[in-house]
PDB file of C-alpha atoms in Angstrom:
ATOM      1  CA  MET A   1       8.546  47.254  17.659  1.00 51.00           C
ATOM      2  CA  ALA A   2      12.271  47.344  18.716  1.00 52.00           C
ATOM      3  CA  LYS A   3      15.223  47.264  16.186  1.00 52.00           C
ATOM      4  CA  ASN A   4      16.286  44.052  17.532  1.00 53.00           C
ATOM      5  CA  ASP A   5      12.927  42.623  17.022  1.00 53.00           C
ATOM      6  CA  VAL A   6      12.503  43.686  13.635  1.00 46.00           C
ATOM      7  CA  ARG A   7      15.830  42.219  12.876  1.00 48.00           C
ATOM      8  CA  ASN A   8      15.074  38.967  14.490  1.00 50.00           C
ATOM      9  CA  SER A   9      11.778  38.616  12.338  1.00 49.00           C
ATOM     10  CA  ILE A  10      13.517  39.080   9.071  1.00 47.00           C
ATOM     11  CA  LYS A  11      14.900  35.724   7.563  1.00 48.00           C
ATOM     12  CA  LEU A  12      18.202  36.530   5.983  1.00 51.00           C
ATOM     13  CA  THR A  13      19.030  34.483   2.771  1.00 50.00           C
ATOM     14  CA  SER A  14      22.319  32.827   2.723  1.00 53.00           C
ATOM     15  CA  VAL A  15      24.992  33.144   0.475  1.00 50.00           C
ATOM     16  CA  ASP A  16      24.249  29.720  -0.938  1.00 54.00           C
ATOM     17  CA  GLU A  17      20.640  30.438  -1.511  1.00 54.00           C
ATOM     18  CA  LEU A  18      21.579  33.872  -3.372  1.00 49.00           C
ATOM     19  CA  PHE A  19      23.659  32.068  -5.894  1.00 53.00           C
ATOM     20  CA  THR A  20      21.422  28.932  -6.324  1.00 54.00           C
ATOM     21  CA  THR A  21      18.938  29.060  -9.388  1.00 56.00           C
ATOM     22  CA  GLU A  22      15.410  28.017  -9.101  1.00 58.00           C
ATOM     23  CA  GLU A  23      16.215  25.221 -11.729  1.00 56.00           C
ATOM     24  CA  ASN A  24      18.881  23.834  -9.026  1.00 51.00           C
ATOM     25  CA  ARG A  25      16.705  24.046  -6.291  1.00 50.00           C
ATOM     26  CA  ALA A  26      13.941  21.798  -7.972  1.00 49.00           C
ATOM     27  CA  ASP A  27      16.774  19.367  -9.289  1.00 51.00           C
ATOM     28  CA  SER A  28      17.811  18.784  -5.804  1.00 49.00           C
ATOM     29  CA  GLN A  29      14.339  17.742  -4.869  1.00 55.00           C
ATOM     30  CA  ARG A  30      14.160  15.632  -7.749  1.00 66.00           C
ATOM     31  CA  GLU A  31      14.630  11.624  -7.277  1.00 80.00           C
ATOM     32  CA  LYS A  32      17.982  10.481  -8.990  1.00 83.00           C
ATOM     33  CA  VAL A  33      18.766   7.025 -10.179  1.00 90.00           C
ATOM     34  CA  LEU A  34      21.842   5.767  -8.195  1.00 94.00           C
ATOM     35  CA  ASP A  35      24.007   2.663  -8.902  1.00 95.00           C
ATOM     36  CA  ILE A  36      23.926   0.899  -5.319  1.00 96.00           C
ATOM     37  CA  PRO A  37      25.886  -2.176  -4.249  1.00 96.00           C
ATOM     38  CA  LEU A  38      23.896  -5.377  -4.116  1.00 97.00           C
ATOM     39  CA  SER A  39      25.382  -5.967  -1.045  1.00 96.00           C
ATOM     40  CA  GLU A  40      23.758  -2.775   0.654  1.00 97.00           C
ATOM     41  CA  ILE A  41      20.216  -3.857  -0.510  1.00 97.00           C
ATOM     42  CA  SER A  42      18.273  -6.109   1.951  1.00 96.00           C
ATOM     43  CA  ASP A  43      14.824  -7.627   1.043  1.00 95.00           C
ATOM     44  CA  PHE A  44      11.739  -6.451   2.053  1.00 95.00           C
ATOM     45  CA  PRO A  45      10.501  -7.668   5.563  1.00 92.00           C
ATOM     46  CA  SER A  46       7.969 -10.985   4.937  1.00 91.00           C
ATOM     47  CA  HIS A  47       8.207 -10.271   1.185  1.00 92.00           C
ATOM     48  CA  PRO A  48       5.283 -12.670   0.007  1.00 92.00           C
ATOM     49  CA  PHE A  49       6.428 -13.326  -3.537  1.00 93.00           C
ATOM     50  CA  ASN A  50       8.637 -16.008  -4.572  1.00 91.00           C
ATOM     51  CA  VAL A  51      11.987 -15.168  -6.428  1.00 92.00           C
ATOM     52  CA  LYS A  52      12.912 -18.583  -8.230  1.00 89.00           C
ATOM     53  CA  THR A  53      15.837 -19.396 -10.053  1.00 90.00           C
ATOM     54  CA  ASP A  54      13.572 -20.505 -13.037  1.00 89.00           C
ATOM     55  CA  GLU A  55      13.750 -20.500 -16.758  1.00 91.00           C
ATOM     56  CA  ALA A  56      12.505 -16.983 -16.949  1.00 90.00           C
ATOM     57  CA  MET A  57      14.962 -15.760 -14.185  1.00 94.00           C
ATOM     58  CA  LEU A  58      17.903 -17.220 -16.293  1.00 95.00           C
ATOM     59  CA  GLU A  59      16.689 -15.204 -19.387  1.00 95.00           C
ATOM     60  CA  MET A  60      16.365 -12.181 -17.201  1.00 95.00           C
ATOM     61  CA  ALA A  61      19.937 -12.704 -16.057  1.00 96.00           C
ATOM     62  CA  ASP A  62      21.119 -13.247 -19.527  1.00 96.00           C
ATOM     63  CA  SER A  63      19.525  -9.908 -20.578  1.00 96.00           C
ATOM     64  CA  VAL A  64      20.931  -8.240 -17.381  1.00 96.00           C
ATOM     65  CA  LYS A  65      24.547  -9.545 -18.498  1.00 94.00           C
ATOM     66  CA  GLN A  66      24.219  -8.394 -22.023  1.00 94.00           C
ATOM     67  CA  TYR A  67      22.253  -4.963 -21.392  1.00 94.00           C
ATOM     68  CA  GLY A  68      22.111  -4.534 -17.857  1.00 94.00           C
ATOM     69  CA  VAL A  69      19.001  -3.379 -15.617  1.00 95.00           C
ATOM     70  CA  LEU A  70      16.998  -1.271 -17.859  1.00 93.00           C
ATOM     71  CA  VAL A  71      14.225  -0.480 -15.097  1.00 94.00           C
ATOM     72  CA  PRO A  72      15.788   0.918 -11.869  1.00 95.00           C
ATOM     73  CA  SER A  73      14.355  -0.654  -8.879  1.00 96.00           C
ATOM     74  CA  LEU A  74      12.879   1.239  -6.056  1.00 97.00           C
ATOM     75  CA  VAL A  75      14.629   1.077  -2.490  1.00 97.00           C
ATOM     76  CA  ARG A  76      14.199   2.871   0.793  1.00 96.00           C
ATOM     77  CA  PRO A  77      16.939   4.025   2.982  1.00 95.00           C
ATOM     78  CA  LYS A  78      17.336   2.135   6.440  1.00 94.00           C
ATOM     79  CA  SER A  79      17.894   4.137   9.537  1.00 91.00           C
ATOM     80  CA  GLU A  80      21.050   1.563  10.345  1.00 92.00           C
ATOM     81  CA  GLY A  81      22.314   2.149   6.829  1.00 93.00           C
ATOM     82  CA  GLY A  82      21.982   0.577   3.605  1.00 94.00           C
ATOM     83  CA  TYR A  83      18.620   0.121   1.815  1.00 97.00           C
ATOM     84  CA  GLU A  84      15.709  -1.766   1.525  1.00 97.00           C
ATOM     85  CA  MET A  85      14.120  -3.237  -1.500  1.00 97.00           C
ATOM     86  CA  VAL A  86      10.687  -1.942  -2.024  1.00 96.00           C
ATOM     87  CA  ALA A  87      10.304  -2.962  -6.013  1.00 96.00           C
ATOM     88  CA  GLY A  88      12.907  -5.081  -7.801  1.00 95.00           C
ATOM     89  CA  HIS A  89      13.500  -8.313  -5.849  1.00 96.00           C
ATOM     90  CA  ARG A  90      13.599 -10.096  -9.105  1.00 95.00           C
ATOM     91  CA  ARG A  91      15.797  -7.688 -10.874  1.00 96.00           C
ATOM     92  CA  LYS A  92      18.182  -7.771  -7.904  1.00 97.00           C
ATOM     93  CA  LYS A  93      18.356 -11.522  -8.193  1.00 96.00           C
ATOM     94  CA  ALA A  94      19.060 -11.402 -11.893  1.00 96.00           C
ATOM     95  CA  SER A  95      21.787  -9.015 -11.280  1.00 96.00           C
ATOM     96  CA  GLU A  96      23.267 -11.358  -8.587  1.00 96.00           C
ATOM     97  CA  LEU A  97      22.952 -14.123 -11.341  1.00 96.00           C
ATOM     98  CA  ALA A  98      24.789 -11.907 -14.027  1.00 96.00           C
ATOM     99  CA  GLY A  99      27.538 -11.234 -11.770  1.00 95.00           C
ATOM    100  CA  LYS A 100      26.743  -7.489 -11.163  1.00 95.00           C
ATOM    101  CA  GLU A 101      28.124  -5.962  -8.116  1.00 96.00           C
ATOM    102  CA  THR A 102      25.821  -2.827  -8.417  1.00 96.00           C
ATOM    103  CA  MET A 103      22.084  -2.127  -9.780  1.00 96.00           C
ATOM    104  CA  PRO A 104      20.735   1.131 -10.413  1.00 96.00           C
ATOM    105  CA  CYS A 105      17.879   2.313  -7.819  1.00 97.00           C
ATOM    106  CA  ILE A 106      15.699   5.127  -7.238  1.00 96.00           C
ATOM    107  CA  VAL A 107      16.269   6.028  -3.331  1.00 96.00           C
ATOM    108  CA  ARG A 108      12.803   7.369  -1.811  1.00 95.00           C
ATOM    109  CA  GLU A 109      11.876   7.996   1.642  1.00 94.00           C
ATOM    110  CA  LEU A 110       8.915   5.954   2.577  1.00 95.00           C
ATOM    111  CA  ASP A 111       7.201   4.903   5.721  1.00 95.00           C
ATOM    112  CA  ASP A 112       6.368   1.296   6.348  1.00 94.00           C
ATOM    113  CA  ASP A 113       2.721   1.410   5.036  1.00 95.00           C
ATOM    114  CA  ALA A 114       3.680   3.382   1.779  1.00 95.00           C
ATOM    115  CA  ALA A 115       6.605   0.853   1.261  1.00 96.00           C
ATOM    116  CA  THR A 116       4.248  -2.234   1.657  1.00 96.00           C
ATOM    117  CA  ILE A 117       1.383  -0.946  -0.814  1.00 95.00           C
ATOM    118  CA  ILE A 118       4.035  -0.210  -3.352  1.00 96.00           C
ATOM    119  CA  MET A 119       5.759  -3.456  -2.595  1.00 96.00           C
ATOM    120  CA  VAL A 120       2.450  -5.522  -3.279  1.00 95.00           C
ATOM    121  CA  ASP A 121       1.056  -3.341  -6.128  1.00 94.00           C
ATOM    122  CA  SER A 122       4.447  -3.454  -8.299  1.00 92.00           C
ATOM    123  CA  ASN A 123       4.173  -7.369  -7.894  1.00 90.00           C
ATOM    124  CA  LEU A 124       0.684  -7.937  -8.471  1.00 88.00           C
ATOM    125  CA  GLN A 125       1.469  -6.963 -12.088  1.00 81.00           C
ATOM    126  CA  ARG A 126       3.344 -10.282 -12.553  1.00 82.00           C
ATOM    127  CA  GLU A 127       1.671 -12.874 -15.010  1.00 76.00           C
ATOM    128  CA  SER A 128       1.842 -15.746 -13.040  1.00 85.00           C
ATOM    129  CA  ILE A 129       1.134 -15.533  -9.109  1.00 92.00           C
ATOM    130  CA  LEU A 130       0.646 -18.209  -6.787  1.00 95.00           C
ATOM    131  CA  PRO A 131      -2.625 -18.410  -4.575  1.00 96.00           C
ATOM    132  CA  SER A 132      -0.314 -18.091  -1.361  1.00 97.00           C
ATOM    133  CA  GLU A 133       1.333 -15.154  -2.878  1.00 96.00           C
ATOM    134  CA  LYS A 134      -1.758 -13.494  -3.485  1.00 96.00           C
ATOM    135  CA  ALA A 135      -3.250 -14.211  -0.145  1.00 97.00           C
ATOM    136  CA  PHE A 136      -0.415 -13.144   1.994  1.00 97.00           C
ATOM    137  CA  ALA A 137       0.172  -9.835  -0.349  1.00 96.00           C
ATOM    138  CA  TYR A 138      -3.613  -8.742  -0.018  1.00 96.00           C
ATOM    139  CA  LYS A 139      -3.322  -9.455   3.691  1.00 96.00           C
ATOM    140  CA  MET A 140      -0.276  -7.143   4.186  1.00 96.00           C
ATOM    141  CA  LYS A 141      -1.671  -4.330   1.785  1.00 96.00           C
ATOM    142  CA  LEU A 142      -5.003  -4.497   3.703  1.00 95.00           C
ATOM    143  CA  GLU A 143      -3.505  -3.953   7.009  1.00 94.00           C
ATOM    144  CA  ALA A 144      -1.172  -1.129   5.807  1.00 94.00           C
ATOM    145  CA  MET A 145      -4.351   0.818   3.953  1.00 94.00           C
ATOM    146  CA  LYS A 146      -6.247   0.307   7.277  1.00 92.00           C
ATOM    147  CA  ARG A 147      -3.369   1.752   9.362  1.00 91.00           C
ATOM    148  CA  GLN A 148      -3.102   4.702   6.736  1.00 87.00           C
ATOM    149  CA  ALA A 149      -6.765   5.273   6.908  1.00 80.00           C
ATOM    150  CA  GLY A 150      -6.497   5.666  10.853  1.00 74.00           C
ATOM    151  CA  ARG A 151      -8.094   3.930  13.663  1.00 47.00           C
ATOM    152  CA  PRO A 152     -11.755   4.463  13.704  1.00 44.00           C
ATOM    153  CA  SER A 153     -13.925   5.330  16.748  1.00 36.00           C
ATOM    154  CA  LYS A 154     -15.602   2.866  18.739  1.00 36.00           C
ATOM    155  CA  ASN A 155     -18.940   3.713  17.481  1.00 30.00           C
ATOM    156  CA  SER A 156     -17.884   3.572  14.002  1.00 33.00           C
ATOM    157  CA  ALA A 157     -18.906   0.613  11.647  1.00 33.00           C
ATOM    158  CA  GLN A 158     -16.324   1.519   8.930  1.00 35.00           C
ATOM    159  CA  VAL A 159     -13.220  -0.344   9.833  1.00 39.00           C
ATOM    160  CA  GLY A 160     -10.388   1.391   8.166  1.00 45.00           C
ATOM    161  CA  SER A 161     -12.176   3.969   5.972  1.00 48.00           C
ATOM    162  CA  ASN A 162     -11.091   6.722   3.819  1.00 51.00           C
ATOM    163  CA  SER A 163     -12.661  10.113   3.623  1.00 41.00           C
ATOM    164  CA  PHE A 164     -15.234   8.852   1.353  1.00 45.00           C
ATOM    165  CA  GLY A 165     -16.557   6.462   3.588  1.00 50.00           C
ATOM    166  CA  LYS A 166     -15.415   3.280   1.714  1.00 72.00           C
ATOM    167  CA  GLU A 167     -13.913   0.567   3.516  1.00 85.00           C
ATOM    168  CA  SER A 168     -10.058  -0.407   2.765  1.00 88.00           C
ATOM    169  CA  ARG A 169     -11.364  -3.903   1.862  1.00 90.00           C
ATOM    170  CA  GLU A 170     -13.698  -2.429  -0.594  1.00 91.00           C
ATOM    171  CA  ILE A 171     -10.927  -0.053  -1.759  1.00 92.00           C
ATOM    172  CA  LEU A 172      -8.489  -2.897  -2.176  1.00 93.00           C
ATOM    173  CA  ALA A 173     -11.127  -4.988  -4.110  1.00 92.00           C
ATOM    174  CA  GLU A 174     -11.380  -2.072  -6.507  1.00 92.00           C
ATOM    175  CA  GLN A 175      -7.723  -1.844  -7.083  1.00 91.00           C
ATOM    176  CA  ALA A 176      -7.104  -5.879  -7.562  1.00 90.00           C
ATOM    177  CA  GLY A 177      -9.918  -6.236  -9.756  1.00 89.00           C
ATOM    178  CA  GLU A 178     -11.398  -8.559  -7.353  1.00 90.00           C
ATOM    179  CA  SER A 179     -14.873  -8.775  -5.314  1.00 92.00           C
ATOM    180  CA  ARG A 180     -14.481  -7.723  -1.211  1.00 93.00           C
ATOM    181  CA  ASN A 181     -15.565 -11.460  -0.839  1.00 95.00           C
ATOM    182  CA  GLN A 182     -12.555 -12.682  -2.867  1.00 95.00           C
ATOM    183  CA  ILE A 183     -10.140 -10.814  -1.141  1.00 95.00           C
ATOM    184  CA  SER A 184     -11.472 -12.044   2.204  1.00 95.00           C
ATOM    185  CA  ARG A 185     -11.289 -15.839   0.869  1.00 96.00           C
ATOM    186  CA  TYR A 186      -7.776 -15.336  -0.535  1.00 97.00           C
ATOM    187  CA  ILE A 187      -6.742 -13.747   2.749  1.00 97.00           C
ATOM    188  CA  ARG A 188      -8.325 -16.845   4.521  1.00 97.00           C
ATOM    189  CA  LEU A 189      -5.715 -19.112   2.912  1.00 98.00           C
ATOM    190  CA  THR A 190      -2.979 -17.368   5.112  1.00 97.00           C
ATOM    191  CA  SER A 191      -4.553 -19.550   7.893  1.00 97.00           C
ATOM    192  CA  LEU A 192      -3.520 -22.807   6.505  1.00 98.00           C
ATOM    193  CA  LEU A 193      -0.756 -24.754   7.677  1.00 97.00           C
ATOM    194  CA  PRO A 194       2.282 -24.294   5.142  1.00 96.00           C
ATOM    195  CA  SER A 195       2.009 -27.804   4.185  1.00 96.00           C
ATOM    196  CA  ILE A 196      -1.386 -27.403   3.173  1.00 97.00           C
ATOM    197  CA  LEU A 197      -0.901 -24.207   1.493  1.00 97.00           C
ATOM    198  CA  GLU A 198       1.911 -25.928  -0.543  1.00 96.00           C
ATOM    199  CA  MET A 199      -0.706 -28.498  -1.854  1.00 96.00           C
ATOM    200  CA  VAL A 200      -2.896 -25.533  -2.885  1.00 97.00           C
ATOM    201  CA  ASP A 201      -0.182 -23.660  -4.765  1.00 96.00           C
ATOM    202  CA  GLU A 202       0.547 -27.226  -6.541  1.00 94.00           C
ATOM    203  CA  LYS A 203      -2.992 -27.575  -7.494  1.00 94.00           C
ATOM    204  CA  GLU A 204      -3.437 -30.493  -5.365  1.00 95.00           C
ATOM    205  CA  ILE A 205      -6.345 -29.265  -3.240  1.00 96.00           C
ATOM    206  CA  ALA A 206      -8.569 -26.846  -5.214  1.00 96.00           C
ATOM    207  CA  PHE A 207      -9.070 -22.920  -4.135  1.00 97.00           C
ATOM    208  CA  ASN A 208     -12.753 -23.428  -2.560  1.00 97.00           C
ATOM    209  CA  PRO A 209     -12.197 -26.500  -0.356  1.00 97.00           C
ATOM    210  CA  ALA A 210      -9.064 -24.606   0.822  1.00 98.00           C
ATOM    211  CA  VAL A 211     -10.942 -21.773   1.799  1.00 98.00           C
ATOM    212  CA  GLU A 212     -13.200 -24.121   4.073  1.00 98.00           C
ATOM    213  CA  ILE A 213     -10.102 -25.798   5.526  1.00 98.00           C
ATOM    214  CA  SER A 214      -8.642 -22.610   6.749  1.00 98.00           C
ATOM    215  CA  TYR A 215     -11.247 -22.459   9.528  1.00 98.00           C
ATOM    216  CA  LEU A 216      -9.886 -25.584  11.099  1.00 98.00           C
ATOM    217  CA  SER A 217      -7.547 -25.237  13.982  1.00 97.00           C
ATOM    218  CA  GLU A 218      -3.986 -26.137  13.619  1.00 97.00           C
ATOM    219  CA  ASN A 219      -4.109 -29.588  15.137  1.00 97.00           C
ATOM    220  CA  GLU A 220      -7.132 -30.490  13.024  1.00 97.00           C
ATOM    221  CA  GLN A 221      -5.310 -29.307   9.774  1.00 97.00           C
ATOM    222  CA  GLN A 222      -2.341 -31.495  10.986  1.00 97.00           C
ATOM    223  CA  ASP A 223      -4.665 -34.436  11.276  1.00 97.00           C
ATOM    224  CA  LEU A 224      -6.166 -33.759   7.863  1.00 97.00           C
ATOM    225  CA  TYR A 225      -2.837 -33.273   6.150  1.00 97.00           C
ATOM    226  CA  ASN A 226      -1.600 -36.532   7.675  1.00 96.00           C
ATOM    227  CA  THR A 227      -4.711 -38.438   6.246  1.00 95.00           C
ATOM    228  CA  ILE A 228      -4.327 -36.827   3.020  1.00 95.00           C
ATOM    229  CA  GLN A 229      -0.493 -38.264   2.852  1.00 94.00           C
ATOM    230  CA  SER A 230      -1.549 -41.679   4.292  1.00 91.00           C
ATOM    231  CA  GLU A 231      -4.615 -42.303   1.999  1.00 90.00           C
ATOM    232  CA  ASP A 232      -3.306 -40.415  -1.184  1.00 90.00           C
ATOM    233  CA  CYS A 233      -6.594 -38.258  -1.448  1.00 92.00           C
ATOM    234  CA  THR A 234      -7.713 -34.806  -1.207  1.00 94.00           C
ATOM    235  CA  PRO A 235     -11.279 -33.198  -0.020  1.00 95.00           C
ATOM    236  CA  SER A 236     -13.808 -32.032  -2.371  1.00 95.00           C
ATOM    237  CA  LEU A 237     -15.734 -29.120  -1.874  1.00 96.00           C
ATOM    238  CA  SER A 238     -18.543 -30.804  -0.331  1.00 96.00           C
ATOM    239  CA  GLN A 239     -16.271 -32.918   1.816  1.00 96.00           C
ATOM    240  CA  ALA A 240     -14.239 -29.801   3.255  1.00 97.00           C
ATOM    241  CA  GLN A 241     -17.556 -28.143   4.077  1.00 97.00           C
ATOM    242  CA  ARG A 242     -18.619 -31.358   6.098  1.00 97.00           C
ATOM    243  CA  ILE A 243     -15.182 -31.119   8.016  1.00 97.00           C
ATOM    244  CA  LYS A 244     -15.696 -27.428   8.772  1.00 97.00           C
ATOM    245  CA  LYS A 245     -19.130 -28.351   9.920  1.00 97.00           C
ATOM    246  CA  PHE A 246     -17.785 -30.912  12.358  1.00 97.00           C
ATOM    247  CA  SER A 247     -15.042 -28.559  13.409  1.00 97.00           C
ATOM    248  CA  GLN A 248     -17.556 -25.695  14.299  1.00 97.00           C
ATOM    249  CA  GLU A 249     -19.641 -28.442  16.366  1.00 96.00           C
ATOM    250  CA  GLY A 250     -16.516 -29.542  18.372  1.00 96.00           C
ATOM    251  CA  ARG A 251     -16.848 -32.940  17.141  1.00 96.00           C
ATOM    252  CA  LEU A 252     -13.790 -33.102  14.527  1.00 96.00           C
ATOM    253  CA  ASN A 253     -11.144 -35.727  15.115  1.00 96.00           C
ATOM    254  CA  ALA A 254      -8.897 -37.973  12.976  1.00 94.00           C
ATOM    255  CA  ASP A 255     -11.220 -40.843  12.586  1.00 95.00           C
ATOM    256  CA  VAL A 256     -13.929 -38.293  11.437  1.00 96.00           C
ATOM    257  CA  ILE A 257     -11.801 -36.888   8.850  1.00 96.00           C
ATOM    258  CA  TYR A 258     -10.674 -40.562   7.933  1.00 95.00           C
ATOM    259  CA  SER A 259     -13.989 -41.747   7.365  1.00 94.00           C
ATOM    260  CA  ILE A 260     -14.981 -38.386   5.164  1.00 95.00           C
ATOM    261  CA  LEU A 261     -11.966 -38.327   2.995  1.00 94.00           C
ATOM    262  CA  THR A 262     -11.994 -42.412   2.133  1.00 91.00           C
ATOM    263  CA  GLU A 263     -15.634 -42.520   1.316  1.00 86.00           C
ATOM    264  CA  GLU A 264     -16.203 -43.155  -2.462  1.00 72.00           C
ATOM    265  CA  LYS A 265     -16.905 -40.098  -4.517  1.00 65.00           C
ATOM    266  CA  PRO A 266     -19.373 -39.944  -7.520  1.00 57.00           C
ATOM    267  CA  ASN A 267     -17.633 -40.796 -10.592  1.00 49.00           C
ATOM    268  CA  GLN A 268     -14.540 -41.610  -8.800  1.00 49.00           C
ATOM    269  CA  LYS A 269     -12.152 -43.410 -10.868  1.00 48.00           C
ATOM    270  CA  GLU A 270     -10.122 -46.205  -9.658  1.00 50.00           C
ATOM    271  CA  ARG A 271      -6.784 -45.037  -8.294  1.00 56.00           C
ATOM    272  CA  PHE A 272      -3.015 -46.859  -8.519  1.00 60.00           C
ATOM    273  CA  HIS A 273      -1.887 -46.750  -4.837  1.00 62.00           C
ATOM    274  CA  ILE A 274       1.634 -47.477  -3.507  1.00 70.00           C
ATOM    275  CA  GLN A 275       2.441 -47.664  -0.105  1.00 67.00           C
ATOM    276  CA  ARG A 276       4.563 -44.463   0.555  1.00 68.00           C
ATOM    277  CA  ASP A 277       7.029 -46.342   2.862  1.00 70.00           C
ATOM    278  CA  ARG A 278       8.269 -48.232  -0.055  1.00 76.00           C
ATOM    279  CA  ILE A 279       9.208 -45.492  -2.292  1.00 80.00           C
ATOM    280  CA  ASP A 280       9.693 -42.187   0.101  1.00 79.00           C
ATOM    281  CA  ARG A 281      13.387 -43.633   0.755  1.00 77.00           C
ATOM    282  CA  TYR A 282      14.170 -42.971  -2.764  1.00 83.00           C
ATOM    283  CA  PHE A 283      13.471 -39.218  -2.957  1.00 84.00           C
ATOM    284  CA  PRO A 284      15.544 -36.437  -1.569  1.00 86.00           C
ATOM    285  CA  LYS A 285      13.853 -35.169   1.881  1.00 76.00           C
ATOM    286  CA  ASN A 286      12.967 -32.030   0.418  1.00 79.00           C
ATOM    287  CA  PHE A 287      11.189 -33.348  -2.777  1.00 82.00           C
ATOM    288  CA  THR A 288       7.279 -31.952  -2.602  1.00 77.00           C
ATOM    289  CA  GLU A 289       4.708 -34.528  -3.750  1.00 72.00           C
ATOM    290  CA  LYS A 290       4.446 -32.912  -7.177  1.00 72.00           C
ATOM    291  CA  GLN A 291       7.996 -33.527  -7.691  1.00 81.00           C
ATOM    292  CA  LYS A 292       7.917 -37.031  -6.680  1.00 79.00           C
ATOM    293  CA  GLU A 293       4.941 -37.587  -9.148  1.00 79.00           C
ATOM    294  CA  GLU A 294       6.927 -35.643 -12.036  1.00 82.00           C
ATOM    295  CA  LEU A 295       9.882 -37.881 -11.189  1.00 85.00           C
ATOM    296  CA  VAL A 296       8.116 -41.355 -11.115  1.00 84.00           C
ATOM    297  CA  VAL A 297       6.250 -40.331 -14.822  1.00 84.00           C
ATOM    298  CA  GLN A 298       9.742 -39.463 -16.172  1.00 86.00           C
ATOM    299  CA  LEU A 299      11.293 -42.732 -15.285  1.00 87.00           C
ATOM    300  CA  LEU A 300       8.304 -44.690 -16.497  1.00 86.00           C
ATOM    301  CA  GLU A 301       8.432 -42.877 -19.869  1.00 86.00           C
ATOM    302  CA  SER A 302      12.447 -43.558 -20.088  1.00 86.00           C
ATOM    303  CA  TRP A 303      11.437 -47.193 -19.155  1.00 88.00           C
ATOM    304  CA  TYR A 304       8.559 -47.241 -21.766  1.00 85.00           C
ATOM    305  CA  LYS A 305      10.669 -45.916 -24.422  1.00 82.00           C
ATOM    306  CA  LYS A 306      13.463 -48.260 -23.981  1.00 83.00           C
ATOM    307  CA  ARG A 307      11.123 -51.438 -23.882  1.00 83.00           C
ATOM    308  CA  GLN A 308       9.853 -49.976 -27.329  1.00 80.00           C
ATOM    309  CA  ARG A 309      13.412 -49.873 -28.644  1.00 79.00           C
ATOM    310  CA  GLU A 310      14.156 -53.553 -27.410  1.00 78.00           C
ATOM    311  CA  GLN A 311      11.167 -54.901 -29.145  1.00 78.00           C
ATOM    312  CA  GLN A 312      12.083 -53.070 -32.673  1.00 76.00           C
ATOM    313  CA  GLU A 313      15.552 -54.436 -32.582  1.00 74.00           C
ATOM    314  CA  ARG A 314      14.290 -58.178 -32.152  1.00 69.00           C
TER     315      ARG A 314
END
């Protein structure tokens, strides 16, 4: 071998490497907690979990104001600059409410799928999760897991499987503590109209009927929602199943939906009914049905207490 070839084959150590200890090299690879301006942190795209300014959030903001953020959030750098939140959306909101300009974060290089999985897993630990949040979270994580597992061959029956032959849905079910069927049923909710899905979150429509309704087309769901609103009634499981069957047979229309929803149910109690157009104008346009109901009850309670006081003063 020629001298030049020998010289080129030897990797020369730089001056910096000569005077860098193993400990320093390891430290350079270790993740660090940095104080990052809130203005440089954007939310995770299509983040499925609501960040509400409720009582719990206000308590968190008070804690952050007094003690700071005790557990660093996880962010990943964006190619165009700044950072994207992966885990810590509630801590960021609390920091904003507390008047903070920065928050402690761990910066980690993550691809889209890894970031999605971490984002979902970190939020599924919360005590209270709405059905819509679970639905979109499970869907996002399952899609990310399938991409990580790689595309199967055309003849493969394992859609999105890992090296152990388990399907991604099966792995997700094990991790979430749910059955595969229940994972699929939650994901079905993502096919609901937002107005109907909101009723599921508000517990105005039960989970099982909602899954059946999710198989209706968008126009059929809109007809159903209109009937629910005009007749002040929601489908039972058996009614939802019948509506779905009519849809599959191509025989569902607004009249069929009306006839099914307005039939008398077993053990049905007589309901107090007020025409919507008589009271809707008194509520803000962004009020949900649940908010309207709660306000009416509060006003009635106030009126009742006032009458009691008047009678006692006589």
